[in-house]
Tab-separated table of C-alpha atoms in Angstrom:
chain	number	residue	atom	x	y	z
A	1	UNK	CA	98.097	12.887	-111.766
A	2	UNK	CA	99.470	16.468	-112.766
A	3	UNK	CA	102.115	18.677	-111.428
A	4	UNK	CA	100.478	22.121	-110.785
A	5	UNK	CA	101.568	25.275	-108.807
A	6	UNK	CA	100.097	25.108	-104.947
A	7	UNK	CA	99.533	28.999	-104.952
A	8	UNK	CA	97.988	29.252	-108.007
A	9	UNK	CA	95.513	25.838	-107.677
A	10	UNK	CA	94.057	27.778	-104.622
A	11	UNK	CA	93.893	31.013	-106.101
A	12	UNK	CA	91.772	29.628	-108.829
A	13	UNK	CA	89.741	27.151	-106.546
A	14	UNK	CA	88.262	30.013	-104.595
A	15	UNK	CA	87.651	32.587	-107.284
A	16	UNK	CA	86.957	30.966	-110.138
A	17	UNK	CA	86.296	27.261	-108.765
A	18	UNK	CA	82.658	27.212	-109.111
A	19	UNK	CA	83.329	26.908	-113.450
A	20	UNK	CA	85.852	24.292	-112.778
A	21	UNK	CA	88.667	26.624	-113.713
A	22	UNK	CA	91.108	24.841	-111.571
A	23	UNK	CA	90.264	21.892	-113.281
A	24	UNK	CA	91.015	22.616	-116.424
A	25	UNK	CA	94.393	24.677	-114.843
A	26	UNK	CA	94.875	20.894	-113.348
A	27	UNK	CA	94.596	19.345	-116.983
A	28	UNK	CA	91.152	17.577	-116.212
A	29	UNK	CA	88.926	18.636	-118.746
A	30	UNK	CA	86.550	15.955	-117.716
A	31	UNK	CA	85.887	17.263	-114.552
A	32	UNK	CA	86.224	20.931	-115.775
A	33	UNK	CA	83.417	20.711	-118.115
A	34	UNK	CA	81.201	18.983	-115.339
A	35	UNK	CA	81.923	22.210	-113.351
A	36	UNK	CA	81.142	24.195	-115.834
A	37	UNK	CA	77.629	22.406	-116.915
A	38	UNK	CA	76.559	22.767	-113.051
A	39	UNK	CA	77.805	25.977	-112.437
A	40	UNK	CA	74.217	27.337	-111.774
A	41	UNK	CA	73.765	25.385	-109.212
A	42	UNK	CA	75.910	26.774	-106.560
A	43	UNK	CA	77.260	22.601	-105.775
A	44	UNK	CA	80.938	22.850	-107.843
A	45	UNK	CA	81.642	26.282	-105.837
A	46	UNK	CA	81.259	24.250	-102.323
A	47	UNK	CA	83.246	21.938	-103.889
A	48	UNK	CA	86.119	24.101	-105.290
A	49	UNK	CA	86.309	25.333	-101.823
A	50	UNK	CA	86.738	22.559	-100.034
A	51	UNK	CA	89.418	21.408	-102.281
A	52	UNK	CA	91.278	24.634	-101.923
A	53	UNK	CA	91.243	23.935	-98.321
A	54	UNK	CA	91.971	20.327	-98.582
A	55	UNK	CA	95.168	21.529	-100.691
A	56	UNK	CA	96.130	24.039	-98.692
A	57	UNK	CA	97.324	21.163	-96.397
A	58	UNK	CA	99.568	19.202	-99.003
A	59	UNK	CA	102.823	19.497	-99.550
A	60	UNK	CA	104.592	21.381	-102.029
A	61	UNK	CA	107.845	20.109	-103.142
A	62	UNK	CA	110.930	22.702	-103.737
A	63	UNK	CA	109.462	25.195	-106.771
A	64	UNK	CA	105.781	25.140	-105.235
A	65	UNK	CA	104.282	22.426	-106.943
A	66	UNK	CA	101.518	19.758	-105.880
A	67	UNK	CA	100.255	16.551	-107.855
A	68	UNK	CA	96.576	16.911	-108.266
């Protein structure tokens, strides 16, 4: 798991989520690329929403930061 900024996961998530930018912001390249090779298809967007909502409920410890 990696330590990333709450504020900024979301940010990315919604805008740029559907070419797994947040992914690769969360250090999972994996996943990033898979984003990226699907993009067309409308699918990782949904996704990358619903994990910027899902995220906008964890916690953040003091300096903003989630494990993703």
């Amino acid at each position: 798991m990696n330590e990333v900024n709450k504020v900024i996961y979301i940010v990315l998530a919604i805008f740029l989520g559907g070419f797994g930018i947040h992914k690769f912001y969360a250090r999972k390249t994996i996943i990033g690329l898979l984003y990226l090779v699907f993009c067309w298809t409308g699918i990782p967007q949904i996704l990358a929403v619903v994990g910027a909502i899902i995220t906008l409920f964890k916690p953040a410890d003091q300096n903003g930061n989630i494990l993703v």
